Tab-separated table of C-alpha atoms and ligand atoms in Angstrom:
chain	number	residue	atom	x	y	z
A	317	MET	CA	66.836	87.607	-67.176
A	318	ARG	CA	67.674	85.547	-70.246
A	319	ARG	CA	64.671	83.814	-71.699
A	320	LEU	CA	64.384	80.178	-72.757
A	321	PRO	CA	62.144	80.337	-75.840
A	322	ILE	CA	60.025	77.241	-76.451
A	323	PHE	CA	57.906	76.986	-79.588
A	324	LEU	CA	55.142	74.401	-79.722
A	325	VAL	CA	54.269	73.763	-83.364
A	326	LEU	CA	51.069	71.736	-83.541
A	327	ASP	CA	49.456	69.855	-86.383
A	328	VAL	CA	45.719	70.617	-86.269
A	329	SER	CA	44.727	68.795	-89.444
A	330	GLU	CA	41.359	67.068	-89.688
A	331	SER	CA	42.717	63.739	-88.525
A	332	MET	CA	43.389	65.418	-85.167
A	333	ALA	CA	39.692	66.269	-84.728
A	334	GLY	CA	38.106	64.879	-81.608
A	335	THR	CA	40.038	63.457	-78.661
A	336	ASN	CA	43.534	64.174	-80.017
A	337	ARG	CA	42.837	67.864	-80.421
A	338	ASP	CA	41.057	68.065	-77.072
A	339	GLN	CA	43.888	66.292	-75.292
A	340	LEU	CA	46.482	68.503	-76.924
A	341	GLU	CA	44.560	71.619	-75.960
A	342	GLU	CA	44.145	70.420	-72.403
A	343	GLY	CA	47.739	69.184	-72.299
A	344	ILE	CA	49.129	72.645	-73.015
A	345	GLY	CA	47.140	74.013	-70.089
A	346	THR	CA	48.533	71.274	-67.843
A	347	ILE	CA	52.115	71.860	-68.978
A	348	VAL	CA	51.870	75.538	-68.181
A	349	ALA	CA	50.141	74.975	-64.842
A	350	THR	CA	52.884	72.526	-63.814
A	351	LEU	CA	55.750	74.710	-65.002
A	352	ARG	CA	54.355	77.654	-63.064
A	353	THR	CA	55.042	75.739	-59.856
A	354	ASP	CA	58.673	75.314	-60.874
A	355	ALA	CA	60.726	78.356	-59.827
A	356	GLN	CA	63.459	77.892	-62.405
A	357	ALA	CA	61.028	77.375	-65.285
A	358	LEU	CA	58.869	80.248	-64.109
A	359	ASP	CA	61.853	82.568	-64.355
A	360	THR	CA	63.134	81.505	-67.727
A	361	VAL	CA	60.597	79.688	-69.918
A	362	TYR	CA	58.727	81.667	-72.563
A	363	LEU	CA	56.201	79.719	-74.566
A	364	SER	CA	54.794	80.272	-78.043
A	365	VAL	CA	52.125	78.223	-79.836
A	366	ILE	CA	51.951	77.851	-83.604
A	367	ALA	CA	49.281	75.740	-85.304
A	368	PHE	CA	49.214	74.389	-88.823
A	369	ALA	CA	46.737	72.604	-91.073
A	370	GLY	CA	46.290	73.903	-94.624
A	371	ILE	CA	47.933	77.117	-93.430
A	372	ALA	CA	50.175	77.970	-90.466
A	373	ARG	CA	49.525	80.706	-87.936
A	374	THR	CA	50.923	81.861	-84.624
A	375	LEU	CA	48.307	81.501	-81.880
A	376	VAL	CA	50.431	82.806	-79.011
A	377	ASP	CA	53.599	84.906	-79.270
A	378	LEU	CA	56.458	84.021	-76.924
A	379	CYS	CA	54.883	84.640	-73.555
A	380	GLU	CA	56.057	84.390	-69.965
A	381	LEU	CA	54.357	81.608	-68.017
A	382	PRO	CA	52.334	83.733	-65.569
A	383	ALA	CA	50.599	85.547	-68.432
A	384	PHE	CA	50.230	82.545	-70.733
A	385	ARG	CA	46.695	81.470	-71.666
A	386	ALA	CA	46.311	78.150	-73.497
A	387	PRO	CA	44.612	78.950	-76.820
A	388	PRO	CA	41.674	77.049	-78.270
A	389	LEU	CA	43.036	74.966	-81.143
A	390	PRO	CA	41.407	75.187	-84.570
A	391	ILE	CA	40.923	72.324	-87.048
A	392	GLY	CA	41.612	72.646	-90.762
A	393	GLY	CA	42.258	70.541	-93.845
A	394	GLY	CA	45.833	69.787	-94.902
A	395	THR	CA	49.256	69.370	-93.280
A	396	ALA	CA	51.306	72.328	-94.489
A	397	LEU	CA	54.561	71.377	-92.786
A	398	GLY	CA	56.620	73.607	-95.087
A	399	ALA	CA	54.500	76.618	-94.170
A	400	ALA	CA	54.778	75.731	-90.469
A	401	LEU	CA	58.570	75.523	-90.676
A	402	ASP	CA	58.778	78.839	-92.483
A	403	LEU	CA	56.566	80.450	-89.900
A	404	VAL	CA	58.543	79.188	-86.916
A	405	MET	CA	61.766	80.463	-88.540
A	406	ASP	CA	60.113	83.848	-89.145
A	407	GLU	CA	59.000	83.917	-85.523
A	408	ILE	CA	62.490	83.042	-84.295
A	409	ASP	CA	63.834	85.957	-86.342
A	410	ARG	CA	61.142	88.273	-85.042
A	411	GLN	CA	60.989	87.283	-81.383
A	412	VAL	CA	64.182	85.623	-80.229
A	413	ILE	CA	66.796	88.083	-78.964
A	414	ILE	CA	70.281	87.479	-80.240
A	415	GLY	CA	73.030	88.447	-77.830
A	416	ASP	CA	75.754	90.938	-78.705
A	417	ARG	CA	78.445	92.848	-76.843
A	418	SER	CA	76.003	95.045	-74.985
A	419	ARG	CA	73.525	92.387	-73.859
A	420	LYS	CA	73.067	88.697	-73.395
A	421	GLY	CA	70.508	87.274	-75.776
A	422	ASP	CA	67.958	84.550	-75.187
A	423	TRP	CA	68.986	80.985	-74.543
A	424	ARG	CA	68.995	78.618	-77.480
A	425	PRO	CA	65.385	78.152	-78.657
A	426	ILE	CA	63.697	74.758	-78.706
A	427	VAL	CA	60.967	73.814	-81.161
A	428	TYR	CA	58.671	70.909	-80.338
A	429	LEU	CA	56.938	69.914	-83.570
A	430	PHE	CA	53.921	67.600	-83.387
A	431	THR	CA	52.491	65.943	-86.466
A	432	ASP	CA	50.275	62.968	-87.222
A	433	GLY	CA	50.452	62.965	-90.997
A	434	LYS	CA	52.591	63.618	-93.975
A	435	PRO	CA	53.125	67.044	-95.510
A	436	THR	CA	50.601	68.193	-98.088
A	437	ASP	CA	52.823	71.064	-99.227
A	438	ASP	CA	56.303	71.143	-100.730
A	439	ILE	CA	58.738	71.467	-97.852
A	440	SER	CA	61.982	71.583	-99.862
A	441	ALA	CA	62.552	75.370	-99.726
A	442	ALA	CA	61.699	75.549	-96.011
A	443	ARG	CA	63.925	72.539	-95.307
A	444	GLU	CA	66.831	74.148	-97.130
A	445	ARG	CA	66.351	77.341	-95.152
A	446	TRP	CA	66.141	75.370	-91.919
A	447	LEU	CA	69.259	73.292	-92.570
A	448	SER	CA	71.412	76.196	-93.684
A	449	HIS	CA	70.417	78.868	-91.183
A	450	TYR	CA	68.599	77.444	-88.164
A	451	ARG	CA	69.531	73.865	-87.441
A	452	ALA	CA	72.856	74.823	-85.855
A	453	ARG	CA	71.305	77.296	-83.430
A	454	VAL	CA	67.827	75.935	-82.709
A	455	ASP	CA	66.919	72.526	-81.288
A	456	LEU	CA	64.076	70.762	-83.046
A	457	VAL	CA	62.332	67.857	-81.385
A	458	ALA	CA	59.842	66.181	-83.702
A	459	ILE	CA	57.017	64.155	-82.240
A	460	ALA	CA	55.303	61.713	-84.561
A	461	LEU	CA	51.774	60.952	-83.391
A	462	GLY	CA	50.462	57.584	-84.488
A	463	ASP	CA	51.269	55.322	-87.406
A	464	TYR	CA	50.745	57.806	-90.177
A	465	ALA	CA	53.190	60.496	-89.227
A	466	ASP	CA	55.946	60.744	-91.817
A	467	GLN	CA	59.056	60.000	-89.763
A	468	ALA	CA	61.203	59.864	-92.873
A	469	VAL	CA	60.451	63.509	-93.642
A	470	LEU	CA	61.028	64.513	-90.023
A	471	ALA	CA	64.408	62.785	-90.105
A	472	THR	CA	65.563	65.150	-92.832
A	473	LEU	CA	65.104	67.998	-90.347
A	474	THR	CA	66.339	66.676	-87.020
A	475	ASP	CA	67.933	63.755	-85.184
A	476	HIS	CA	65.476	64.059	-82.324
A	477	ILE	CA	62.397	62.108	-83.321
A	478	LEU	CA	60.043	60.577	-80.830
A	479	ALA	CA	56.932	58.638	-81.617
A	480	PHE	CA	53.907	57.709	-79.617
A	481	ASP	CA	50.457	56.366	-80.271
A	482	PRO	CA	47.836	58.786	-78.957
A	483	SER	CA	45.186	56.055	-78.994
A	484	VAL	CA	46.923	54.106	-76.210
A	485	PRO	CA	44.987	54.797	-72.993
A	486	GLY	CA	46.897	57.241	-70.820
A	487	GLY	CA	49.455	57.797	-73.585
A	488	PHE	CA	48.769	61.483	-73.926
A	489	GLU	CA	49.175	62.132	-70.191
A	490	VAL	CA	52.482	60.278	-70.136
A	491	PHE	CA	53.634	62.218	-73.121
A	492	MET	CA	52.625	65.597	-71.718
A	493	ARG	CA	54.411	64.777	-68.479
A	494	TRP	CA	57.539	63.928	-70.449
A	495	LEU	CA	57.314	67.230	-72.305
A	496	THR	CA	56.842	69.182	-69.086
A	497	GLU	CA	59.808	67.428	-67.462
A	498	SER	CA	61.965	68.064	-70.505
A	499	VAL	CA	61.224	71.789	-70.472
A	500	SER	CA	61.808	71.932	-66.732
A	501	LEU	CA	65.084	70.014	-67.018
A	502	GLN	CA	66.321	72.298	-69.761
A	503	SER	CA	65.556	75.364	-67.639
A	504	GLN	CA	67.570	73.904	-64.746
A	505	ARG	CA	70.592	73.046	-66.845
A	506	LEU	CA	70.895	76.286	-68.743
A	507	GLY	CA	73.840	77.562	-66.775
A	508	GLU	CA	75.644	74.245	-66.694
A	509	THR	CA	76.643	73.957	-70.306
A	510	GLU	CA	78.334	76.523	-72.442
A	511	GLY	CA	75.593	78.939	-73.462
A	512	GLY	CA	72.916	76.384	-72.569
A	513	ARG	CA	73.848	74.732	-75.799
A	514	LYS	CA	73.116	71.168	-74.930
A	515	LEU	CA	69.564	69.915	-75.267
A	516	SER	CA	68.267	68.094	-72.195
A	517	LEU	CA	65.294	65.805	-72.591
A	518	ALA	CA	63.608	63.843	-69.823
A	519	LYS	CA	63.813	60.081	-69.766
A	520	VAL	CA	61.045	58.493	-71.793
A	521	ASP	CA	58.618	55.866	-70.609
A	522	GLU	CA	59.396	53.310	-73.278
A	523	ARG	CA	56.041	51.623	-73.030
A	524	ILE	CA	54.470	54.774	-74.456
A	525	ILE	CA	57.120	56.815	-76.204
A	526	VAL	CA	59.717	55.408	-78.550
A	527	GLN	CA	62.778	57.071	-79.978
A	528	ALA	CA	62.595	56.634	-83.714
A	529	ASP	CA	65.282	54.350	-85.061
A	530	PRO	CA	67.199	56.257	-87.759
A	531	ASP	CA	67.744	53.025	-89.687
A	532	ASP	CA	64.125	52.009	-89.573
A	533	LEU	CA	62.072	55.101	-90.104
A	534	HIS	CA	58.412	54.643	-90.414
A	535	ALA	CA	57.155	55.829	-93.784
A	536	PRO	CA	53.422	56.293	-93.809
A	537	HIS	CA	51.030	54.264	-95.905
A	538	ALA	CA	49.982	55.890	-99.153
A	539	ASP	CA	46.529	56.278	-97.735
A	540	ALA	CA	45.678	57.970	-94.485
A	541	ASP	CA	44.265	56.051	-91.577
A	542	CYS	CA	41.021	57.941	-91.655
A	543	VAL	CA	38.447	59.386	-93.978
A	544	VAL	CA	37.084	62.754	-93.034
A	545	MET	CA	34.138	64.497	-94.573
A	546	ILE	CA	32.698	67.906	-93.972
A	547	GLY	CA	28.980	68.653	-93.847
A	548	ARG	CA	26.724	71.447	-92.727
A	549	CYS	CA	23.816	71.258	-90.351
A	550	GLN	CA	20.554	71.849	-92.161
A	551	ARG	CA	19.056	73.612	-89.150
A	552	ASN	CA	21.758	76.141	-88.321
A	553	ALA	CA	24.250	75.753	-91.214
A	554	GLN	CA	27.078	75.046	-88.783
A	555	PRO	CA	29.820	72.894	-90.320
A	556	TYR	CA	30.630	69.492	-88.866
A	557	LEU	CA	33.270	66.851	-89.442
A	558	LEU	CA	32.643	63.138	-89.828
A	559	LYS	CA	35.580	60.911	-89.094
A	560	TYR	CA	35.945	57.265	-90.105
A	561	ASP	CA	38.973	55.326	-88.928
A	562	ARG	CA	40.518	52.505	-90.880
A	563	HIS	CA	39.861	49.097	-89.379
A	564	LYS	CA	43.113	48.656	-87.580
A	565	GLY	CA	44.756	45.289	-87.607
A	566	ASP	CA	41.776	43.570	-89.199
A	567	SER	CA	42.847	40.980	-91.708
A	568	ILE	CA	41.946	37.598	-93.033
A	569	ASN	CA	44.679	35.249	-91.927
A	570	THR	CA	44.940	31.708	-93.107
A	571	GLU	CA	47.873	29.431	-93.584
A	572	TYR	CA	48.094	30.498	-97.203
A	573	LEU	CA	47.082	34.058	-97.379
A	574	LYS	CA	46.913	37.253	-95.455
A	575	ILE	CA	44.564	39.940	-96.697
A	576	PRO	CA	44.092	43.183	-94.853
A	577	VAL	CA	40.431	44.071	-94.579
A	578	GLU	CA	39.840	47.433	-96.188
A	579	GLY	CA	37.238	49.845	-95.023
A	580	TYR	CA	36.580	52.506	-92.458
A	581	ARG	CA	34.413	52.574	-89.395
A	582	ILE	CA	32.737	55.633	-87.908
A	583	SER	CA	34.721	57.136	-85.056
A	584	GLY	CA	32.869	60.359	-84.449
A	585	ALA	CA	31.103	63.499	-85.595
A	586	TYR	CA	32.425	66.829	-84.365
A	587	PRO	CA	31.027	70.330	-84.639
A	588	LEU	CA	33.304	72.830	-86.366
A	589	ASN	CA	33.096	76.538	-86.792
A	590	GLU	CA	33.735	78.726	-89.823
A	591	THR	CA	37.446	79.040	-88.975
A	592	TYR	CA	37.778	75.517	-90.399
A	593	PHE	CA	37.619	77.004	-93.900
A	594	GLU	CA	40.256	79.629	-93.089
A	595	TRP	CA	42.611	76.953	-91.789
A	596	SER	CA	42.208	74.688	-94.812
A	597	GLN	CA	44.227	74.689	-97.977
A	598	PRO	CA	42.013	76.337	-100.569
A	599	GLY	CA	40.755	73.950	-103.222
A	600	ALA	CA	42.585	70.988	-101.728
A	601	SER	CA	40.828	67.665	-101.533
A	602	GLY	CA	41.711	64.274	-100.207
A	603	GLY	CA	40.083	62.600	-103.200
A	604	GLN	CA	36.868	60.638	-103.182
A	605	ALA	CA	35.489	58.137	-100.745
A	606	ASN	CA	32.700	55.727	-101.521
A	607	THR	CA	30.009	55.267	-98.921
A	608	ALA	CA	30.249	51.502	-99.552
A	609	ASP	CA	33.614	51.572	-97.742
A	610	LEU	CA	32.249	53.487	-94.798
A	611	GLU	CA	30.711	51.536	-91.990
A	612	GLY	CA	28.368	53.052	-89.437
A	613	ALA	CA	26.869	56.498	-89.111
A	614	ALA	CA	26.828	59.331	-86.637
A	615	ALA	CA	24.087	61.797	-85.800
A	616	CYS	CA	24.564	65.486	-86.505
A	617	PRO	CA	26.680	66.927	-83.678
A	618	CYS	CA	24.920	70.276	-84.125
A	619	CYS	CA	21.225	69.316	-84.062
A	620	GLY	CA	21.004	65.566	-83.528
A	621	ASN	CA	19.550	64.738	-86.957
A	622	PRO	CA	20.171	61.026	-87.572
A	623	ILE	CA	21.415	61.312	-91.176
A	624	THR	CA	24.601	63.268	-91.782
A	625	ILE	CA	25.614	62.238	-95.285
A	626	ALA	CA	22.733	63.607	-97.347
A	627	LEU	CA	24.352	64.644	-100.616
A	628	CYS	CA	23.197	67.693	-102.572
A	629	ARG	CA	23.722	68.193	-106.309
A	630	CYS	CA	26.218	70.909	-105.362
A	631	GLY	CA	28.479	68.138	-104.074
A	632	HIS	CA	28.177	68.980	-100.398
A	633	LEU	CA	26.871	66.997	-97.459
A	634	PHE	CA	24.322	68.054	-94.886
A	635	CYS	CA	22.156	66.580	-92.162
A	636	ILE	CA	18.503	65.553	-92.546
A	637	THR	CA	15.843	63.980	-90.361
A	638	GLY	CA	14.866	61.412	-92.991
A	639	PRO	CA	13.142	61.131	-96.385
A	640	GLY	CA	11.383	64.178	-97.788
A	641	ARG	CA	12.275	67.661	-98.921
A	642	ALA	CA	15.156	69.576	-97.403
A	643	ASP	CA	17.048	72.766	-98.139
A	644	CYS	CA	20.788	72.471	-98.697
A	645	PRO	CA	22.581	74.818	-96.295
A	646	TRP	CA	25.504	75.125	-98.756
A	647	CYS	CA	23.735	76.259	-101.931
A	648	GLY	CA	20.150	76.878	-100.831
A	649	SER	CA	18.537	74.547	-103.319
A	650	GLU	CA	15.716	72.233	-102.366
A	651	VAL	CA	16.510	68.537	-102.528
A	652	GLU	CA	14.105	65.611	-102.395
A	653	PHE	CA	15.324	62.519	-100.542
A	654	GLN	CA	13.704	59.144	-101.130
A	655	GLY	CA	13.203	56.653	-98.366
A	656	GLY	CA	14.272	53.031	-98.507
A	657	GLY	CA	17.439	51.564	-99.901
A	658	VAL	CA	19.872	54.228	-100.983
A	659	GLU	CA	22.598	53.434	-103.458
A	660	ASP	CA	26.167	54.005	-102.444
A	661	PHE	CA	27.761	57.129	-103.777
A	662	SER	CA	31.078	58.916	-103.860
A	663	VAL	CA	31.758	61.880	-101.634
A	664	GLU	CA	34.578	64.365	-101.462
A	665	ARG	CA	36.921	63.590	-98.594
A	666	GLY	CA	39.135	65.939	-96.660
A	667	GLN	CA	42.906	65.698	-96.601
A	668	GLY	CA	42.961	64.162	-93.153
B	3	ZN	ZN1	22.192	69.187	-87.940
B	4	ZN	ZN1	23.698	72.219	-102.240
């Protein structure tokens, strides 16, 4: 049986922390469960999962549907799109069977690439490799999640760019259904076109998913739509992620002027594990954020401590119960925190 290799390449950068990551993780499980009930897909579809943040790694090698287990998705700092592209090309070389006189190879592979940001690495070498050796024999469908995905960069890799806003209620489900239908459709049409060469995609629900307009590609703002910061729980040293989202659509509008209101509002605090540091680009930073621009606070997701941005001299954040002495879980030194009005300060932010 000839295989239809499908590679899901998923952005797991910090900005995906929380619901997006959870929905993606769950969505993969749903896709596989649905495709298993589809005889044609069950026979042909082989699925691989690659994740990328500051680094790229294969989470699941091409795997037949009955044996496929949806992997837990990590979170890391950075959006190493170049590394992700290189890895998927390496995996195509390693895993996809090319036909010759003695045997029929796999069907034409399809890569579904999800990203919600702009690359933090240099993609030019990987792009060159892609365009000269892979583009003609692999289909790439790029999915831009939200406003800050760099559609202009994606357009240099493929003509198939779809965009959807994961914050729209029900948007993720609609999208996952579309993806499932597209894979299913492709598996049904394999024999119909010469070598299964034509890419079949399901019809999109235009209220949720839009096909990017090649003449009006969305270039992301210079600044990301969220500020993320990493801390450690004082009680068990577990890392956590604080996420602040930019006030969306807030602006001062008068007849004479229109000023967007700057600032970020708390959207959540999420526990991480040590793999976060493995998945992050070493030494990379998203610059500084000032606490004056950050509105609201979240309790420690590990222990419930109410204060999560206690800053140590070592430059790291941790959680505390309130004023008094506390030990920094990063460097071990004892820090004294005063009660009352605290001055705003700058903190290191992640790459988002
Ligand atoms: Zn804590
Ligand atoms: Zn410290």
